Each structure stands twice: as C-alpha cells, then as structure tokens.
Amino acid sequence: MTPETRALRQAMVDTCRAMDAKGINQGTAGNLSLRHGDGFLITPSSLPYDTMQPEDIVEMGLDGTYLGRRPSSEWRFHRDILQARQDMNVVLHCHSLYATSVACHHRTIPAFHYMVGVMGGTTLRCARYATYGTQALSDAALEALKDRKACLLGQHGQIALGKTLDAALWMAIEVETLARMYQQALVLGEPPVLPDDEMDRVIAQMTRMSYGLGPEEEGANDIARPRS
C-alpha cells in the first residue's frame, strides 16, 4: 500500500467516524466509497467504524471484483453512481434519524426552504423502496439522483454525493438538517413552497458562490467590495 493510498483510506475511516460523531449514523449502518484509479475504495461489510482501520477499506473494480475484506452489501449503488456521475467522487450513505423518518413515508421534500437548492434542484427526491443490496435499489437511487447531489431512499435512509469526502459529509448533514426542519414545519401544517423561478435564482446564486464569486449577478451596482 502506497503512502498516498493509505492516506486516502485513513481519510475514509475518519469520515466514517465523523458520521457517528455528528449523529447521522450509528453502529454498522451506512457505508462510504471514494473513486480511486479505475475503480473505487469502499467500506467493508459489518465492521463498526470505531474499530475500522485503513487496511480494512476494500478496493473494488467496476466489474464487481474486490481485494481484501468483503465489501459493503450496498456496493452496487456505489459502483453505479460513480460510473454514472463523473462529476462526483464520493458516495456517502447513512441512516440519519430525520431523513430516514421522512423516507419511511416516501415523501419527497419540496422547496419549503431555499437550502433545498444545494441538492441541485427544487426538491430532495425520495427513491422508491427496494431491498437493500440489490440492483433494484441501485436503479431506484440513480433515478432519484438525476441532476441531484442527494436523495432519500424509501423506508431506508439517505445518499449524499460530493467531489470530496468533506463535501459529501457536509451534504449528508445538510440533508438531515433539512429533513428535521421539514418535520418541524409540518407540525403547523403543509408549509408554503418557493416557486420554481425563485429556486432558479437561488440555485444560480449558489453556483456563482461555489466558484468564489459574490451572490450578486454580474453587472449589479450595489455589491460588497474590498475597501481600497
């Protein structure tokens, strides 16, 4: 194992432990993968994160072959998502409490709050239910993730994507936060939903800011600027 590969594996272990520490996962639930070479690295099956070591991370090929321990039972949707989404390098799956409880009702979260836009669209979709570890679940996840960076899995949990491990973890926490906010808002009844044209503006603004630009559109007069 090269020092570079070991560092990647350690970063995956650290991210898995952070999932537990931040309260979005527990026990042996959830799994994590990272694009690597012509394949990917993935967490092993049924191994608690607090005992996991870099050597336990599994190397997999896109043909389903692997080296080391047995991979997570959810390896199929990790492989298929990484193949389909060349814009993303990390797939994080967890059973966070609020996201999972919304998913148990097969509810897609609408644009009740503008931060739904960080997922890439006007909704946080919920994929149809399919048995865990199956190709059917992978197909359902791919459908729900079309043009999105996250989705719920019906009666199961959530999936969050990212270009980096940190980005995927942030996205998973944001999914959980929005799911909790949505449940709280539902206590008062169905919350109003932001119209698509407003969400288009929100997403465009988020895109500009992701490139290090300010939130204002090009040509705006009243903008924040450095003092000369």
mmCIF file of C-alpha atoms in Angstrom:
data_model
loop_
_atom_site.group_PDB
_atom_site.id
_atom_site.type_symbol
_atom_site.label_atom_id
_atom_site.label_comp_id
_atom_site.label_asym_id
_atom_site.label_seq_id
_atom_site.Cartn_x
_atom_site.Cartn_y
_atom_site.Cartn_z
ATOM 1 C CA MET A 1 0.000 0.000 0.000
ATOM 2 C CA THR A 2 1.483 3.344 -1.046
ATOM 3 C CA PRO A 3 1.554 6.264 1.417
ATOM 4 C CA GLU A 4 -0.939 8.106 -0.823
ATOM 5 C CA THR A 5 -3.395 5.202 -0.818
ATOM 6 C CA ARG A 6 -3.031 4.742 2.925
ATOM 7 C CA ALA A 7 -3.798 8.435 3.436
ATOM 8 C CA LEU A 8 -6.964 8.105 1.337
ATOM 9 C CA ARG A 9 -8.071 5.081 3.344
ATOM 10 C CA GLN A 10 -7.386 6.868 6.616
ATOM 11 C CA ALA A 11 -9.422 9.840 5.401
ATOM 12 C CA MET A 12 -12.318 7.489 4.680
ATOM 13 C CA VAL A 13 -12.087 5.984 8.171
ATOM 14 C CA ASP A 14 -12.003 9.489 9.660
ATOM 15 C CA THR A 15 -15.094 10.468 7.660
ATOM 16 C CA CYS A 16 -16.959 7.361 8.815
ATOM 17 C CA ARG A 17 -16.149 8.159 12.439
ATOM 18 C CA ALA A 18 -17.259 11.741 11.869
ATOM 19 C CA MET A 19 -20.625 10.410 10.658
ATOM 20 C CA ASP A 20 -21.098 8.764 14.043
ATOM 21 C CA ALA A 21 -19.734 11.740 15.993
ATOM 22 C CA LYS A 22 -22.088 14.149 14.227
ATOM 23 C CA GLY A 23 -25.072 11.918 14.903
ATOM 24 C CA ILE A 24 -26.026 10.958 11.357
ATOM 25 C CA ASN A 25 -25.150 7.285 11.679
ATOM 26 C CA GLN A 26 -24.713 4.561 14.252
ATOM 27 C CA GLY A 27 -23.348 1.042 14.684
ATOM 28 C CA THR A 28 -22.502 -0.698 11.418
ATOM 29 C CA ALA A 29 -25.179 1.126 9.412
ATOM 30 C CA GLY A 30 -24.231 3.213 6.403
ATOM 31 C CA ASN A 31 -21.280 2.995 4.027
ATOM 32 C CA LEU A 32 -18.840 5.178 2.116
ATOM 33 C CA SER A 33 -16.992 4.985 -1.196
ATOM 34 C CA LEU A 34 -14.313 7.041 -2.938
ATOM 35 C CA ARG A 35 -13.322 6.986 -6.602
ATOM 36 C CA HIS A 36 -9.800 5.596 -6.938
ATOM 37 C CA GLY A 37 -7.922 4.762 -10.120
ATOM 38 C CA ASP A 38 -10.103 2.697 -12.476
ATOM 39 C CA GLY A 39 -12.349 1.607 -9.605
ATOM 40 C CA PHE A 40 -13.149 2.726 -6.091
ATOM 41 C CA LEU A 41 -12.476 2.207 -2.413
ATOM 42 C CA ILE A 42 -15.396 1.216 -0.186
ATOM 43 C CA THR A 43 -16.030 0.432 3.462
ATOM 44 C CA PRO A 44 -16.273 -3.272 4.395
ATOM 45 C CA SER A 45 -19.380 -5.110 5.458
ATOM 46 C CA SER A 46 -20.458 -5.263 9.121
ATOM 47 C CA LEU A 47 -17.431 -3.598 10.692
ATOM 48 C CA PRO A 48 -18.008 -0.864 13.310
ATOM 49 C CA TYR A 49 -16.341 2.410 12.406
ATOM 50 C CA ASP A 50 -14.649 2.758 15.780
ATOM 51 C CA THR A 51 -12.602 -0.392 15.119
ATOM 52 C CA MET A 52 -12.073 0.152 11.382
ATOM 53 C CA GLN A 53 -8.510 0.651 10.143
ATOM 54 C CA PRO A 54 -7.143 1.788 6.745
ATOM 55 C CA GLU A 55 -6.284 -1.837 5.929
ATOM 56 C CA ASP A 56 -9.968 -2.758 6.258
ATOM 57 C CA ILE A 57 -11.053 -0.493 3.400
ATOM 58 C CA VAL A 58 -11.883 -2.601 0.342
ATOM 59 C CA GLU A 59 -10.579 -1.985 -3.180
ATOM 60 C CA MET A 60 -13.186 -2.739 -5.860
ATOM 61 C CA GLY A 61 -13.258 -2.779 -9.622
ATOM 62 C CA LEU A 62 -16.213 -1.653 -11.696
ATOM 63 C CA ASP A 63 -16.719 -5.312 -12.648
ATOM 64 C CA GLY A 64 -17.586 -6.171 -9.036
ATOM 65 C CA THR A 65 -14.272 -7.825 -8.156
ATOM 66 C CA TYR A 66 -12.598 -6.848 -4.903
ATOM 67 C CA LEU A 67 -9.436 -7.193 -2.845
ATOM 68 C CA GLY A 68 -9.439 -7.659 0.920
ATOM 69 C CA ARG A 69 -12.461 -7.935 3.184
ATOM 70 C CA ARG A 70 -15.988 -8.430 1.878
ATOM 71 C CA PRO A 71 -17.314 -5.035 0.677
ATOM 72 C CA SER A 72 -20.444 -3.336 1.937
ATOM 73 C CA SER A 73 -23.640 -5.044 0.844
ATOM 74 C CA GLU A 74 -24.574 -1.768 -0.881
ATOM 75 C CA TRP A 75 -21.573 -1.832 -3.236
ATOM 76 C CA ARG A 76 -23.830 -1.920 -6.306
ATOM 77 C CA PHE A 77 -25.251 1.567 -5.899
ATOM 78 C CA HIS A 78 -21.798 2.920 -5.034
ATOM 79 C CA ARG A 79 -20.393 1.478 -8.250
ATOM 80 C CA ASP A 80 -23.328 2.536 -10.405
ATOM 81 C CA ILE A 81 -23.454 6.075 -9.039
ATOM 82 C CA LEU A 82 -19.717 6.596 -9.502
ATOM 83 C CA GLN A 83 -19.991 5.286 -13.058
ATOM 84 C CA ALA A 84 -22.984 7.483 -13.890
ATOM 85 C CA ARG A 85 -21.819 10.623 -12.090
ATOM 86 C CA GLN A 86 -18.358 11.532 -13.308
ATOM 87 C CA ASP A 87 -18.839 14.930 -11.630
ATOM 88 C CA MET A 88 -18.782 13.272 -8.188
ATOM 89 C CA ASN A 89 -16.060 11.246 -6.453
ATOM 90 C CA VAL A 90 -17.683 10.255 -3.155
ATOM 91 C CA VAL A 91 -20.882 8.398 -2.284
ATOM 92 C CA LEU A 92 -21.987 8.522 1.360
ATOM 93 C CA HIS A 93 -24.947 6.514 2.649
ATOM 94 C CA CYS A 94 -26.331 6.748 6.173
ATOM 95 C CA HIS A 95 -29.472 6.129 8.211
ATOM 96 C CA SER A 96 -29.758 9.564 9.807
ATOM 97 C CA LEU A 97 -32.841 9.809 12.020
ATOM 98 C CA TYR A 98 -34.890 12.622 10.476
ATOM 99 C CA ALA A 99 -34.039 11.891 6.840
ATOM 100 C CA THR A 100 -34.914 8.238 7.377
ATOM 101 C CA SER A 101 -38.196 9.018 9.111
ATOM 102 C CA VAL A 102 -39.244 11.210 6.159
ATOM 103 C CA ALA A 103 -38.137 8.441 3.786
ATOM 104 C CA CYS A 104 -40.312 5.964 5.703
ATOM 105 C CA HIS A 105 -43.289 7.985 4.444
ATOM 106 C CA HIS A 106 -41.875 8.027 0.888
ATOM 107 C CA ARG A 107 -42.033 11.815 0.961
ATOM 108 C CA THR A 108 -40.076 13.984 -1.429
ATOM 109 C CA ILE A 109 -39.066 17.189 0.372
ATOM 110 C CA PRO A 110 -40.228 20.237 -1.614
ATOM 111 C CA ALA A 111 -38.650 23.688 -1.728
ATOM 112 C CA PHE A 112 -40.130 24.711 1.631
ATOM 113 C CA HIS A 113 -36.738 26.318 2.367
ATOM 114 C CA TYR A 114 -34.271 27.769 -0.121
ATOM 115 C CA MET A 115 -31.449 25.482 1.088
ATOM 116 C CA VAL A 116 -33.155 22.593 -0.720
ATOM 117 C CA GLY A 117 -31.358 24.140 -3.704
ATOM 118 C CA VAL A 118 -27.960 22.884 -2.505
ATOM 119 C CA MET A 119 -29.058 19.423 -3.662
ATOM 120 C CA GLY A 120 -29.129 20.783 -7.215
ATOM 121 C CA GLY A 121 -32.840 21.266 -7.859
ATOM 122 C CA THR A 122 -36.225 22.255 -6.489
ATOM 123 C CA THR A 123 -36.786 19.038 -4.499
ATOM 124 C CA LEU A 124 -34.990 16.466 -2.396
ATOM 125 C CA ARG A 125 -36.400 13.350 -4.033
ATOM 126 C CA CYS A 126 -37.266 10.104 -2.306
ATOM 127 C CA ALA A 127 -36.392 6.962 -4.258
ATOM 128 C CA ARG A 128 -38.878 4.119 -4.403
ATOM 129 C CA TYR A 129 -38.306 1.284 -1.947
ATOM 130 C CA ALA A 130 -36.216 -1.726 -2.968
ATOM 131 C CA THR A 131 -34.499 -4.432 -0.919
ATOM 132 C CA TYR A 132 -31.102 -3.332 0.378
ATOM 133 C CA GLY A 133 -28.058 -4.520 -1.539
ATOM 134 C CA THR A 134 -29.986 -5.217 -4.755
ATOM 135 C CA GLN A 135 -29.670 -3.903 -8.280
ATOM 136 C CA ALA A 136 -33.253 -2.674 -7.941
ATOM 137 C CA LEU A 137 -32.170 -0.345 -5.143
ATOM 138 C CA SER A 138 -29.276 0.921 -7.223
ATOM 139 C CA ASP A 139 -31.612 1.636 -10.147
ATOM 140 C CA ALA A 140 -34.023 3.491 -7.858
ATOM 141 C CA ALA A 141 -31.196 5.568 -6.361
ATOM 142 C CA LEU A 142 -29.836 6.535 -9.779
ATOM 143 C CA GLU A 143 -33.282 7.704 -10.847
ATOM 144 C CA ALA A 144 -33.745 9.825 -7.710
ATOM 145 C CA LEU A 145 -30.236 11.297 -8.036
ATOM 146 C CA LYS A 146 -30.689 12.544 -11.588
ATOM 147 C CA ASP A 147 -29.444 16.162 -11.570
ATOM 148 C CA ARG A 148 -29.195 15.995 -7.768
ATOM 149 C CA LYS A 149 -26.415 15.700 -5.191
ATOM 150 C CA ALA A 150 -28.530 13.818 -2.641
ATOM 151 C CA CYS A 151 -31.687 11.771 -2.270
ATOM 152 C CA LEU A 152 -33.729 9.865 0.267
ATOM 153 C CA LEU A 153 -34.194 6.104 -0.060
ATOM 154 C CA GLY A 154 -37.735 4.934 0.609
ATOM 155 C CA GLN A 155 -38.000 3.245 4.029
ATOM 156 C CA HIS A 156 -34.213 3.105 4.232
ATOM 157 C CA GLY A 157 -32.075 6.265 4.619
ATOM 158 C CA GLN A 158 -30.252 8.827 2.512
ATOM 159 C CA ILE A 159 -27.452 9.126 -0.052
ATOM 160 C CA ALA A 160 -25.225 12.209 -0.335
ATOM 161 C CA LEU A 161 -22.636 12.864 -3.052
ATOM 162 C CA GLY A 162 -19.577 15.073 -3.166
ATOM 163 C CA LYS A 163 -16.427 15.836 -5.085
ATOM 164 C CA THR A 164 -14.536 15.292 -1.821
ATOM 165 C CA LEU A 165 -15.099 13.402 1.414
ATOM 166 C CA ASP A 166 -15.698 16.654 3.291
ATOM 167 C CA ALA A 167 -18.229 17.807 0.697
ATOM 168 C CA ALA A 168 -20.197 14.552 0.878
ATOM 169 C CA LEU A 169 -20.248 14.656 4.678
ATOM 170 C CA TRP A 170 -21.445 18.269 4.611
ATOM 171 C CA MET A 171 -24.194 17.325 2.159
ATOM 172 C CA ALA A 172 -25.377 14.427 4.330
ATOM 173 C CA ILE A 173 -25.568 16.714 7.372
ATOM 174 C CA GLU A 174 -27.496 19.282 5.325
ATOM 175 C CA VAL A 175 -29.966 16.603 4.195
ATOM 176 C CA GLU A 176 -30.524 15.630 7.828
ATOM 177 C CA THR A 177 -30.931 19.268 8.865
ATOM 178 C CA LEU A 178 -33.495 19.959 6.138
ATOM 179 C CA ALA A 179 -35.407 16.786 6.980
ATOM 180 C CA ARG A 180 -35.590 17.871 10.616
ATOM 181 C CA MET A 181 -36.707 21.387 9.658
ATOM 182 C CA TYR A 182 -39.339 19.932 7.313
ATOM 183 C CA GLN A 183 -40.783 17.723 10.037
ATOM 184 C CA GLN A 184 -40.918 20.677 12.420
ATOM 185 C CA ALA A 185 -42.629 22.832 9.773
ATOM 186 C CA LEU A 186 -45.223 20.108 9.159
ATOM 187 C CA VAL A 187 -46.357 20.417 12.775
ATOM 188 C CA LEU A 188 -48.061 23.670 11.735
ATOM 189 C CA GLY A 189 -49.390 22.152 8.508
ATOM 190 C CA GLU A 190 -48.021 21.856 4.966
ATOM 191 C CA PRO A 191 -45.505 24.701 4.575
ATOM 192 C CA PRO A 192 -45.649 27.001 1.545
ATOM 193 C CA VAL A 193 -43.285 26.079 -1.273
ATOM 194 C CA LEU A 194 -40.993 28.524 -3.041
ATOM 195 C CA PRO A 195 -41.867 28.885 -6.753
ATOM 196 C CA ASP A 196 -39.574 27.396 -9.381
ATOM 197 C CA ASP A 197 -38.454 30.785 -10.705
ATOM 198 C CA GLU A 198 -37.233 31.784 -7.242
ATOM 199 C CA MET A 199 -35.454 28.454 -6.822
ATOM 200 C CA ASP A 200 -33.797 29.007 -10.214
ATOM 201 C CA ARG A 201 -32.422 32.309 -8.869
ATOM 202 C CA VAL A 202 -31.320 30.637 -5.627
ATOM 203 C CA ILE A 203 -29.510 27.831 -7.454
ATOM 204 C CA ALA A 204 -27.825 30.286 -9.840
ATOM 205 C CA GLN A 205 -26.650 32.305 -6.847
ATOM 206 C CA MET A 206 -25.341 29.182 -5.114
ATOM 207 C CA THR A 207 -23.491 28.223 -8.291
ATOM 208 C CA ARG A 208 -21.814 31.637 -8.513
ATOM 209 C CA MET A 209 -20.750 31.455 -4.887
ATOM 210 C CA SER A 210 -19.350 27.932 -5.339
ATOM 211 C CA TYR A 211 -16.910 29.445 -7.836
ATOM 212 C CA GLY A 212 -15.764 32.019 -5.285
ATOM 213 C CA LEU A 213 -17.903 34.828 -6.674
ATOM 214 C CA GLY A 214 -20.300 37.010 -4.734
ATOM 215 C CA PRO A 215 -24.029 36.298 -4.709
ATOM 216 C CA GLU A 216 -24.859 39.324 -6.855
ATOM 217 C CA GLU A 217 -25.477 38.923 -10.562
ATOM 218 C CA GLU A 218 -22.902 40.284 -13.000
ATOM 219 C CA GLY A 219 -23.357 43.996 -13.508
ATOM 220 C CA ALA A 220 -25.074 44.642 -10.190
ATOM 221 C CA ASN A 221 -24.300 48.103 -8.795
ATOM 222 C CA ASP A 222 -24.815 47.663 -5.055
ATOM 223 C CA ILE A 223 -22.279 44.954 -4.167
ATOM 224 C CA ALA A 224 -19.907 44.195 -1.304
ATOM 225 C CA ARG A 225 -16.371 45.112 -2.335
ATOM 226 C CA PRO A 226 -12.934 45.410 -0.688
ATOM 227 C CA ARG A 227 -12.090 48.800 0.737
ATOM 228 C CA SER A 228 -9.289 50.463 -1.223
#
